[in-house]
Amino acid sequence: MDIVNLPTIPLPQFTGNIHVPAAREGVADDAKVSDAALLESRVLHYAEDDKVPRSDLAKAARYKAAIVAQSLVVTGGAMAAAPAWFQQYNANFEQFRTELNQKVDQHHQEFVQLRQDFTQLRQEFVQHRQEFVQHRQEFVQHRQEFVQHRQEFLQHRTEFQQFRTRATNDMAKISKRQALTHRQVALANNRKAGVEGFEEVPFPNGTYPSETLVNDAVLTPLTSVDVVTHLGRGQSRKYFACYFPGVAIPGELDDCYEPILRAIGCRVFEDRTPPVED
């Protein structure tokens, strides 16, 4: 081969940002071999850190191989004539490059998988965040509805209490009117009864003796003069106090009987003067 006509091997055009040695004209010599080896080592370092693509590493390796092959032609040697240390270095480098490519492929696959996992996690996070925002909005809405329902409930409860109070007052008034009407009827009937067969006469406030307790027992029904004159001190004082509110209770028990009989309409005492209020 005519060494003079050997072409100049151009420097590779890398994709990544790699510092390349200055271009040397002419055939491959020791300087070009050294530059090619350093360039491949630099690109190998970048590729190991994932700073450049694998295609740049392949370009650097092919460039060095082309320079080395051309230098062997220039020196008139062959691969077999290369020094033993160079052959061993070249074999070790090829093994290293193979292992490196395998590791790069493995790390690249792991990186791709991690990136996919991260993308999936990010999508799930965004979805959970959207669901959280939605649940929070629903919670705020339910809370507002609860506050509104509670206000309506309080309003209805107030209205119900007012209605119940009015109804209670109305029922009390009706009951009192009924009791007072019954009082007049009972008094009229008792005036005709003589000394027995008396009806229950409500108190002036509309309550009935049968609804009044003395020592945890209701008052004795006043059905005759004899029943009245046999009342105990406690019941006679209670009858007197209820039929004549505001009037001083007599100290003697016998002084209570006549006013009580007059209060229930007994004719024997209807013409006598009732007790005077203090």
PDB file of C-alpha atoms in Angstrom:
ATOM      1  CA  MET A   1       0.000   0.000   0.000  1.00  0.00           C
ATOM      2  CA  ASP A   2       1.238   3.502  -0.841  1.00  0.00           C
ATOM      3  CA  ILE A   3       1.675   5.183   2.529  1.00  0.00           C
ATOM      4  CA  VAL A   4       1.787   8.605   0.891  1.00  0.00           C
ATOM      5  CA  ASN A   5      -1.775   8.185  -0.451  1.00  0.00           C
ATOM      6  CA  LEU A   6      -3.299   7.084   2.863  1.00  0.00           C
ATOM      7  CA  PRO A   7      -6.216   9.404   3.731  1.00  0.00           C
ATOM      8  CA  THR A   8      -6.359  11.549   6.831  1.00  0.00           C
ATOM      9  CA  ILE A   9      -8.905  10.088   9.226  1.00  0.00           C
ATOM     10  CA  PRO A  10     -11.219  12.931  10.327  1.00  0.00           C
ATOM     11  CA  LEU A  11     -12.189  13.499  13.939  1.00  0.00           C
ATOM     12  CA  PRO A  12     -15.666  12.180  14.784  1.00  0.00           C
ATOM     13  CA  GLN A  13     -18.601  14.571  15.139  1.00  0.00           C
ATOM     14  CA  PHE A  14     -20.081  13.977  18.591  1.00  0.00           C
ATOM     15  CA  THR A  15     -23.637  14.644  19.676  1.00  0.00           C
ATOM     16  CA  GLY A  16     -22.686  15.571  23.230  1.00  0.00           C
ATOM     17  CA  ASN A  17     -20.473  18.400  24.431  1.00  0.00           C
ATOM     18  CA  ILE A  18     -17.043  16.700  24.316  1.00  0.00           C
ATOM     19  CA  HIS A  19     -13.647  18.364  24.175  1.00  0.00           C
ATOM     20  CA  VAL A  20     -11.764  16.904  21.168  1.00  0.00           C
ATOM     21  CA  PRO A  21      -8.023  17.242  20.439  1.00  0.00           C
ATOM     22  CA  ALA A  22      -6.767  19.505  17.692  1.00  0.00           C
ATOM     23  CA  ALA A  23      -6.976  17.996  14.225  1.00  0.00           C
ATOM     24  CA  ARG A  24      -3.668  16.620  12.900  1.00  0.00           C
ATOM     25  CA  GLU A  25      -3.057  16.337   9.162  1.00  0.00           C
ATOM     26  CA  GLY A  26      -1.392  13.290   7.679  1.00  0.00           C
ATOM     27  CA  VAL A  27      -1.399   9.608   8.393  1.00  0.00           C
ATOM     28  CA  ALA A  28      -1.668   8.064  11.815  1.00  0.00           C
ATOM     29  CA  ASP A  29       1.396   8.307  14.008  1.00  0.00           C
ATOM     30  CA  ASP A  30       2.100   7.882  17.705  1.00  0.00           C
ATOM     31  CA  ALA A  31       0.650  11.334  18.500  1.00  0.00           C
ATOM     32  CA  LYS A  32      -2.612  10.529  16.731  1.00  0.00           C
ATOM     33  CA  VAL A  33      -2.793   7.130  18.442  1.00  0.00           C
ATOM     34  CA  SER A  34      -2.293   8.830  21.816  1.00  0.00           C
ATOM     35  CA  ASP A  35      -4.925  11.467  21.013  1.00  0.00           C
ATOM     36  CA  ALA A  36      -7.376   8.771  19.906  1.00  0.00           C
ATOM     37  CA  ALA A  37      -6.780   6.746  23.079  1.00  0.00           C
ATOM     38  CA  LEU A  38      -7.241   9.824  25.301  1.00  0.00           C
ATOM     39  CA  LEU A  39     -10.375  10.823  23.390  1.00  0.00           C
ATOM     40  CA  GLU A  40     -11.893   7.365  23.818  1.00  0.00           C
ATOM     41  CA  SER A  41     -11.039   7.403  27.533  1.00  0.00           C
ATOM     42  CA  ARG A  42     -12.663  10.843  27.942  1.00  0.00           C
ATOM     43  CA  VAL A  43     -15.843   9.792  26.109  1.00  0.00           C
ATOM     44  CA  LEU A  44     -15.912   6.551  28.108  1.00  0.00           C
ATOM     45  CA  HIS A  45     -15.838   8.589  31.330  1.00  0.00           C
ATOM     46  CA  TYR A  46     -18.693  10.805  30.103  1.00  0.00           C
ATOM     47  CA  ALA A  47     -20.741   7.795  28.992  1.00  0.00           C
ATOM     48  CA  GLU A  48     -20.246   6.137  32.355  1.00  0.00           C
ATOM     49  CA  ASP A  49     -21.830   9.191  34.010  1.00  0.00           C
ATOM     50  CA  ASP A  50     -24.659   9.262  31.413  1.00  0.00           C
ATOM     51  CA  LYS A  51     -23.482  12.657  30.173  1.00  0.00           C
ATOM     52  CA  VAL A  52     -23.245  11.586  26.527  1.00  0.00           C
ATOM     53  CA  PRO A  53     -25.174   8.989  24.511  1.00  0.00           C
ATOM     54  CA  ARG A  54     -23.710   5.613  23.662  1.00  0.00           C
ATOM     55  CA  SER A  55     -23.477   6.608  20.028  1.00  0.00           C
ATOM     56  CA  ASP A  56     -20.680   9.066  20.951  1.00  0.00           C
ATOM     57  CA  LEU A  57     -18.800   6.264  22.716  1.00  0.00           C
ATOM     58  CA  ALA A  58     -19.124   4.091  19.609  1.00  0.00           C
ATOM     59  CA  LYS A  59     -17.795   6.935  17.415  1.00  0.00           C
ATOM     60  CA  ALA A  60     -14.781   7.403  19.704  1.00  0.00           C
ATOM     61  CA  ALA A  61     -14.061   3.653  19.727  1.00  0.00           C
ATOM     62  CA  ARG A  62     -14.272   3.375  15.929  1.00  0.00           C
ATOM     63  CA  TYR A  63     -12.068   6.455  15.510  1.00  0.00           C
ATOM     64  CA  LYS A  64      -9.386   4.991  17.762  1.00  0.00           C
ATOM     65  CA  ALA A  65      -9.599   1.626  15.997  1.00  0.00           C
ATOM     66  CA  ALA A  66      -9.208   3.340  12.614  1.00  0.00           C
ATOM     67  CA  ILE A  67      -6.201   5.355  13.849  1.00  0.00           C
ATOM     68  CA  VAL A  68      -4.562   2.263  15.342  1.00  0.00           C
ATOM     69  CA  ALA A  69      -5.174   0.256  12.147  1.00  0.00           C
ATOM     70  CA  GLN A  70      -3.708   3.019   9.997  1.00  0.00           C
ATOM     71  CA  SER A  71      -0.681   3.343  12.275  1.00  0.00           C
ATOM     72  CA  LEU A  72       0.010  -0.365  11.874  1.00  0.00           C
ATOM     73  CA  VAL A  73      -0.041   0.045   8.116  1.00  0.00           C
ATOM     74  CA  VAL A  74       2.300   3.028   8.340  1.00  0.00           C
ATOM     75  CA  THR A  75       4.761   1.182  10.553  1.00  0.00           C
ATOM     76  CA  GLY A  76       4.621  -1.834   8.234  1.00  0.00           C
ATOM     77  CA  GLY A  77       3.490  -4.147  10.980  1.00  0.00           C
ATOM     78  CA  ALA A  78       0.405  -6.246  11.437  1.00  0.00           C
ATOM     79  CA  MET A  79      -1.699  -7.090  14.371  1.00  0.00           C
ATOM     80  CA  ALA A  80       0.432 -10.092  15.046  1.00  0.00           C
ATOM     81  CA  ALA A  81       3.498  -7.883  14.990  1.00  0.00           C
ATOM     82  CA  ALA A  82       2.070  -5.577  17.661  1.00  0.00           C
ATOM     83  CA  PRO A  83       3.722  -5.780  21.084  1.00  0.00           C
ATOM     84  CA  ALA A  84       2.361  -8.370  23.456  1.00  0.00           C
ATOM     85  CA  TRP A  85       1.423  -5.729  26.029  1.00  0.00           C
ATOM     86  CA  PHE A  86      -0.636  -3.906  23.393  1.00  0.00           C
ATOM     87  CA  GLN A  87      -2.489  -7.050  22.397  1.00  0.00           C
ATOM     88  CA  GLN A  88      -3.222  -7.796  26.052  1.00  0.00           C
ATOM     89  CA  TYR A  89      -4.300  -4.188  26.623  1.00  0.00           C
ATOM     90  CA  ASN A  90      -6.538  -4.316  23.565  1.00  0.00           C
ATOM     91  CA  ALA A  91      -8.134  -7.610  24.692  1.00  0.00           C
ATOM     92  CA  ASN A  92      -8.674  -6.280  28.209  1.00  0.00           C
ATOM     93  CA  PHE A  93     -10.162  -3.099  26.822  1.00  0.00           C
ATOM     94  CA  GLU A  94     -12.556  -5.018  24.591  1.00  0.00           C
ATOM     95  CA  GLN A  95     -13.701  -7.067  27.589  1.00  0.00           C
ATOM     96  CA  PHE A  96     -14.041  -3.906  29.667  1.00  0.00           C
ATOM     97  CA  ARG A  97     -15.987  -2.195  26.903  1.00  0.00           C
ATOM     98  CA  THR A  98     -18.332  -5.174  26.615  1.00  0.00           C
ATOM     99  CA  GLU A  99     -18.934  -5.209  30.364  1.00  0.00           C
ATOM    100  CA  LEU A 100     -19.365  -1.454  30.363  1.00  0.00           C
ATOM    101  CA  ASN A 101     -21.918  -1.622  27.580  1.00  0.00           C
ATOM    102  CA  GLN A 102     -23.810  -4.278  29.496  1.00  0.00           C
ATOM    103  CA  LYS A 103     -23.778  -2.177  32.668  1.00  0.00           C
ATOM    104  CA  VAL A 104     -24.800   0.907  30.732  1.00  0.00           C
ATOM    105  CA  ASP A 105     -27.683  -1.009  29.179  1.00  0.00           C
ATOM    106  CA  GLN A 106     -28.682  -2.363  32.586  1.00  0.00           C
ATOM    107  CA  HIS A 107     -28.485   1.040  34.273  1.00  0.00           C
ATOM    108  CA  HIS A 108     -30.339   2.595  31.381  1.00  0.00           C
ATOM    109  CA  GLN A 109     -33.149   0.060  31.706  1.00  0.00           C
ATOM    110  CA  GLU A 110     -33.249   0.612  35.473  1.00  0.00           C
ATOM    111  CA  PHE A 111     -33.336   4.356  34.919  1.00  0.00           C
ATOM    112  CA  VAL A 112     -36.166   4.009  32.409  1.00  0.00           C
ATOM    113  CA  GLN A 113     -38.063   1.795  34.856  1.00  0.00           C
ATOM    114  CA  LEU A 114     -37.475   4.261  37.699  1.00  0.00           C
ATOM    115  CA  ARG A 115     -38.624   7.106  35.518  1.00  0.00           C
ATOM    116  CA  GLN A 116     -41.773   5.186  34.600  1.00  0.00           C
ATOM    117  CA  ASP A 117     -42.391   4.375  38.272  1.00  0.00           C
ATOM    118  CA  PHE A 118     -41.868   8.007  39.204  1.00  0.00           C
ATOM    119  CA  THR A 119     -44.248   9.136  36.470  1.00  0.00           C
ATOM    120  CA  GLN A 120     -46.857   6.665  37.694  1.00  0.00           C
ATOM    121  CA  LEU A 121     -46.396   7.770  41.305  1.00  0.00           C
ATOM    122  CA  ARG A 122     -46.698  11.389  40.264  1.00  0.00           C
ATOM    123  CA  GLN A 123     -49.904  10.654  38.354  1.00  0.00           C
ATOM    124  CA  GLU A 124     -51.298   8.796  41.378  1.00  0.00           C
ATOM    125  CA  PHE A 125     -50.310  11.698  43.625  1.00  0.00           C
ATOM    126  CA  VAL A 126     -52.052  14.180  41.343  1.00  0.00           C
ATOM    127  CA  GLN A 127     -55.135  11.942  41.261  1.00  0.00           C
ATOM    128  CA  HIS A 128     -55.180  11.555  45.060  1.00  0.00           C
ATOM    129  CA  ARG A 129     -54.719  15.289  45.459  1.00  0.00           C
ATOM    130  CA  GLN A 130     -57.655  15.967  43.135  1.00  0.00           C
ATOM    131  CA  GLU A 131     -59.758  13.457  45.078  1.00  0.00           C
ATOM    132  CA  PHE A 132     -58.719  15.117  48.344  1.00  0.00           C
ATOM    133  CA  VAL A 133     -59.709  18.540  47.017  1.00  0.00           C
ATOM    134  CA  GLN A 134     -63.029  17.107  45.842  1.00  0.00           C
ATOM    135  CA  HIS A 135     -63.677  15.429  49.210  1.00  0.00           C
ATOM    136  CA  ARG A 136     -62.764  18.646  50.988  1.00  0.00           C
ATOM    137  CA  GLN A 137     -65.223  20.603  48.852  1.00  0.00           C
ATOM    138  CA  GLU A 138     -67.906  18.002  49.560  1.00  0.00           C
ATOM    139  CA  PHE A 139     -67.110  18.206  53.284  1.00  0.00           C
ATOM    140  CA  VAL A 140     -67.420  22.004  53.240  1.00  0.00           C
ATOM    141  CA  GLN A 141     -70.703  21.699  51.349  1.00  0.00           C
ATOM    142  CA  HIS A 142     -72.054  19.089  53.791  1.00  0.00           C
ATOM    143  CA  ARG A 143     -70.956  21.255  56.717  1.00  0.00           C
ATOM    144  CA  GLN A 144     -72.791  24.250  55.274  1.00  0.00           C
ATOM    145  CA  GLU A 145     -75.880  22.096  54.745  1.00  0.00           C
ATOM    146  CA  PHE A 146     -75.569  20.812  58.326  1.00  0.00           C
ATOM    147  CA  VAL A 147     -75.332  24.367  59.678  1.00  0.00           C
ATOM    148  CA  GLN A 148     -78.361  25.348  57.602  1.00  0.00           C
ATOM    149  CA  HIS A 149     -80.357  22.302  58.776  1.00  0.00           C
ATOM    150  CA  ARG A 150     -79.331  23.008  62.371  1.00  0.00           C
ATOM    151  CA  GLN A 151     -80.535  26.594  62.088  1.00  0.00           C
ATOM    152  CA  GLU A 152     -83.810  25.375  60.595  1.00  0.00           C
ATOM    153  CA  PHE A 153     -84.109  22.806  63.396  1.00  0.00           C
ATOM    154  CA  LEU A 154     -83.495  25.466  66.061  1.00  0.00           C
ATOM    155  CA  GLN A 155     -86.056  27.702  64.399  1.00  0.00           C
ATOM    156  CA  HIS A 156     -88.627  24.881  64.254  1.00  0.00           C
ATOM    157  CA  ARG A 157     -87.864  23.943  67.854  1.00  0.00           C
ATOM    158  CA  THR A 158     -88.388  27.546  68.956  1.00  0.00           C
ATOM    159  CA  GLU A 159     -91.648  27.688  67.026  1.00  0.00           C
ATOM    160  CA  PHE A 160     -92.711  24.358  68.545  1.00  0.00           C
ATOM    161  CA  GLN A 161     -91.866  25.559  72.062  1.00  0.00           C
ATOM    162  CA  GLN A 162     -93.832  28.735  71.456  1.00  0.00           C
ATOM    163  CA  PHE A 163     -96.743  26.705  70.110  1.00  0.00           C
ATOM    164  CA  ARG A 164     -96.568  24.302  73.052  1.00  0.00           C
ATOM    165  CA  THR A 165     -96.475  27.224  75.492  1.00  0.00           C
ATOM    166  CA  ARG A 166     -99.495  28.797  73.819  1.00  0.00           C
ATOM    167  CA  ALA A 167    -101.285  25.457  73.749  1.00  0.00           C
ATOM    168  CA  THR A 168    -100.460  24.834  77.409  1.00  0.00           C
ATOM    169  CA  ASN A 169    -101.691  28.279  78.357  1.00  0.00           C
ATOM    170  CA  ASP A 170    -104.827  27.825  76.273  1.00  0.00           C
ATOM    171  CA  MET A 171    -105.472  24.403  77.803  1.00  0.00           C
ATOM    172  CA  ALA A 172    -104.901  25.850  81.270  1.00  0.00           C
ATOM    173  CA  LYS A 173    -107.367  28.631  80.548  1.00  0.00           C
ATOM    174  CA  ILE A 174    -109.902  26.160  79.163  1.00  0.00           C
ATOM    175  CA  SER A 175    -109.394  23.839  82.139  1.00  0.00           C
ATOM    176  CA  LYS A 176    -109.785  26.748  84.538  1.00  0.00           C
ATOM    177  CA  ARG A 177    -112.963  27.924  82.804  1.00  0.00           C
ATOM    178  CA  GLN A 178    -114.308  24.383  82.886  1.00  0.00           C
ATOM    179  CA  ALA A 179    -113.391  24.076  86.552  1.00  0.00           C
ATOM    180  CA  LEU A 180    -115.019  27.399  87.395  1.00  0.00           C
ATOM    181  CA  THR A 181    -118.134  26.380  85.482  1.00  0.00           C
ATOM    182  CA  HIS A 182    -118.136  23.059  87.325  1.00  0.00           C
ATOM    183  CA  ARG A 183    -117.608  25.007  90.545  1.00  0.00           C
ATOM    184  CA  GLN A 184    -120.803  26.975  89.983  1.00  0.00           C
ATOM    185  CA  VAL A 185    -122.729  23.832  89.053  1.00  0.00           C
ATOM    186  CA  ALA A 186    -121.354  21.888  92.043  1.00  0.00           C
ATOM    187  CA  LEU A 187    -122.167  24.744  94.426  1.00  0.00           C
ATOM    188  CA  ALA A 188    -125.717  24.894  93.091  1.00  0.00           C
ATOM    189  CA  ASN A 189    -126.148  21.127  93.447  1.00  0.00           C
ATOM    190  CA  ASN A 190    -124.624  21.079  96.928  1.00  0.00           C
ATOM    191  CA  ARG A 191    -127.031  23.770  98.113  1.00  0.00           C
ATOM    192  CA  LYS A 192    -129.819  21.368  97.259  1.00  0.00           C
ATOM    193  CA  ALA A 193    -128.144  18.324  98.774  1.00  0.00           C
ATOM    194  CA  GLY A 194    -128.679  19.120 102.426  1.00  0.00           C
ATOM    195  CA  VAL A 195    -126.016  17.567 104.687  1.00  0.00           C
ATOM    196  CA  GLU A 196    -124.661  14.824 102.404  1.00  0.00           C
ATOM    197  CA  GLY A 197    -124.200  13.827  98.772  1.00  0.00           C
ATOM    198  CA  PHE A 198    -121.931  16.795  98.056  1.00  0.00           C
ATOM    199  CA  GLU A 199    -120.093  17.075  94.731  1.00  0.00           C
ATOM    200  CA  GLU A 200    -116.420  18.002  94.512  1.00  0.00           C
ATOM    201  CA  VAL A 201    -116.099  21.788  94.322  1.00  0.00           C
ATOM    202  CA  PRO A 202    -112.958  23.146  92.614  1.00  0.00           C
ATOM    203  CA  PHE A 203    -110.855  25.746  94.397  1.00  0.00           C
ATOM    204  CA  PRO A 204    -111.084  29.368  93.198  1.00  0.00           C
ATOM    205  CA  ASN A 205    -107.897  28.901  91.141  1.00  0.00           C
ATOM    206  CA  GLY A 206    -109.547  26.099  89.130  1.00  0.00           C
ATOM    207  CA  THR A 207    -107.712  23.134  90.652  1.00  0.00           C
ATOM    208  CA  TYR A 208    -109.555  20.196  92.213  1.00  0.00           C
ATOM    209  CA  PRO A 209    -109.116  18.813  95.742  1.00  0.00           C
ATOM    210  CA  SER A 210    -108.611  15.360  94.243  1.00  0.00           C
ATOM    211  CA  GLU A 211    -105.489  16.777  92.529  1.00  0.00           C
ATOM    212  CA  THR A 212    -104.018  18.228  95.751  1.00  0.00           C
ATOM    213  CA  LEU A 213    -101.610  16.246  97.942  1.00  0.00           C
ATOM    214  CA  VAL A 214    -101.178  16.444 101.712  1.00  0.00           C
ATOM    215  CA  ASN A 215     -98.420  14.233 103.139  1.00  0.00           C
ATOM    216  CA  ASP A 216     -98.198  12.342  99.818  1.00  0.00           C
ATOM    217  CA  ALA A 217    -101.969  11.639  99.811  1.00  0.00           C
ATOM    218  CA  VAL A 218    -104.795  13.421  98.015  1.00  0.00           C
ATOM    219  CA  LEU A 219    -107.341  15.373 100.036  1.00  0.00           C
ATOM    220  CA  THR A 220    -110.352  13.475 101.362  1.00  0.00           C
ATOM    221  CA  PRO A 221    -113.481  14.000  99.166  1.00  0.00           C
ATOM    222  CA  LEU A 222    -115.977  16.240 100.991  1.00  0.00           C
ATOM    223  CA  THR A 223    -119.173  14.299 100.389  1.00  0.00           C
ATOM    224  CA  SER A 224    -121.038  15.262 103.582  1.00  0.00           C
ATOM    225  CA  VAL A 225    -121.038  17.481 106.664  1.00  0.00           C
ATOM    226  CA  ASP A 226    -119.869  14.542 108.735  1.00  0.00           C
ATOM    227  CA  VAL A 227    -116.791  14.042 106.507  1.00  0.00           C
ATOM    228  CA  VAL A 228    -115.887  17.732 106.890  1.00  0.00           C
ATOM    229  CA  THR A 229    -116.196  17.705 110.672  1.00  0.00           C
ATOM    230  CA  HIS A 230    -113.926  14.667 110.872  1.00  0.00           C
ATOM    231  CA  LEU A 231    -111.062  16.113 108.778  1.00  0.00           C
ATOM    232  CA  GLY A 232    -107.640  15.998 110.361  1.00  0.00           C
ATOM    233  CA  ARG A 233    -105.685  19.156 111.159  1.00  0.00           C
ATOM    234  CA  GLY A 234    -103.461  18.912 108.072  1.00  0.00           C
ATOM    235  CA  GLN A 235    -106.274  18.356 105.563  1.00  0.00           C
ATOM    236  CA  SER A 236    -108.595  20.927 107.154  1.00  0.00           C
ATOM    237  CA  ARG A 237    -105.867  23.584 107.061  1.00  0.00           C
ATOM    238  CA  LYS A 238    -105.093  22.677 103.432  1.00  0.00           C
ATOM    239  CA  TYR A 239    -108.780  22.929 102.441  1.00  0.00           C
ATOM    240  CA  PHE A 240    -109.109  26.260 104.212  1.00  0.00           C
ATOM    241  CA  ALA A 241    -105.954  27.680 102.616  1.00  0.00           C
ATOM    242  CA  CYS A 242    -107.081  26.607  99.130  1.00  0.00           C
ATOM    243  CA  TYR A 243    -110.712  27.768  99.408  1.00  0.00           C
ATOM    244  CA  PHE A 244    -109.755  31.052 101.093  1.00  0.00           C
ATOM    245  CA  PRO A 245    -106.337  32.063  99.676  1.00  0.00           C
ATOM    246  CA  GLY A 246    -104.813  35.003 101.534  1.00  0.00           C
ATOM    247  CA  VAL A 247    -106.984  34.491 104.644  1.00  0.00           C
ATOM    248  CA  ALA A 248    -105.345  33.647 107.963  1.00  0.00           C
ATOM    249  CA  ILE A 249    -105.986  30.031 108.956  1.00  0.00           C
ATOM    250  CA  PRO A 250    -107.829  29.764 112.306  1.00  0.00           C
ATOM    251  CA  GLY A 251    -105.828  28.432 115.187  1.00  0.00           C
ATOM    252  CA  GLU A 252    -108.570  26.103 116.373  1.00  0.00           C
ATOM    253  CA  LEU A 253    -109.479  23.097 114.260  1.00  0.00           C
ATOM    254  CA  ASP A 254    -113.221  23.539 114.809  1.00  0.00           C
ATOM    255  CA  ASP A 255    -113.037  27.075 113.397  1.00  0.00           C
ATOM    256  CA  CYS A 256    -112.049  25.628 109.989  1.00  0.00           C
ATOM    257  CA  TYR A 257    -115.092  23.416 109.501  1.00  0.00           C
ATOM    258  CA  GLU A 258    -117.772  26.089 109.035  1.00  0.00           C
ATOM    259  CA  PRO A 259    -115.838  28.087 106.351  1.00  0.00           C
ATOM    260  CA  ILE A 260    -115.062  24.863 104.472  1.00  0.00           C
ATOM    261  CA  LEU A 261    -118.723  23.774 104.481  1.00  0.00           C
ATOM    262  CA  ARG A 262    -119.758  27.209 103.300  1.00  0.00           C
ATOM    263  CA  ALA A 263    -117.130  27.084 100.551  1.00  0.00           C
ATOM    264  CA  ILE A 264    -118.555  23.840  99.125  1.00  0.00           C
ATOM    265  CA  GLY A 265    -122.143  25.260  99.108  1.00  0.00           C
ATOM    266  CA  CYS A 266    -123.638  23.681 102.210  1.00  0.00           C
ATOM    267  CA  ARG A 267    -126.993  25.574 102.818  1.00  0.00           C
ATOM    268  CA  VAL A 268    -126.609  25.480 106.549  1.00  0.00           C
ATOM    269  CA  PHE A 269    -123.867  28.147 106.321  1.00  0.00           C
ATOM    270  CA  GLU A 270    -124.659  29.990 103.107  1.00  0.00           C
ATOM    271  CA  ASP A 271    -126.130  33.051 104.905  1.00  0.00           C
ATOM    272  CA  ARG A 272    -123.213  33.524 107.254  1.00  0.00           C
ATOM    273  CA  THR A 273    -120.412  35.999 106.656  1.00  0.00           C
ATOM    274  CA  PRO A 274    -117.289  34.405 105.082  1.00  0.00           C
ATOM    275  CA  PRO A 275    -113.807  34.964 106.550  1.00  0.00           C
ATOM    276  CA  VAL A 276    -112.262  38.341 105.787  1.00  0.00           C
ATOM    277  CA  GLU A 277    -108.883  38.516 104.070  1.00  0.00           C
ATOM    278  CA  ASP A 278    -106.012  40.087 105.984  1.00  0.00           C
TER     279      ASP A 278
END
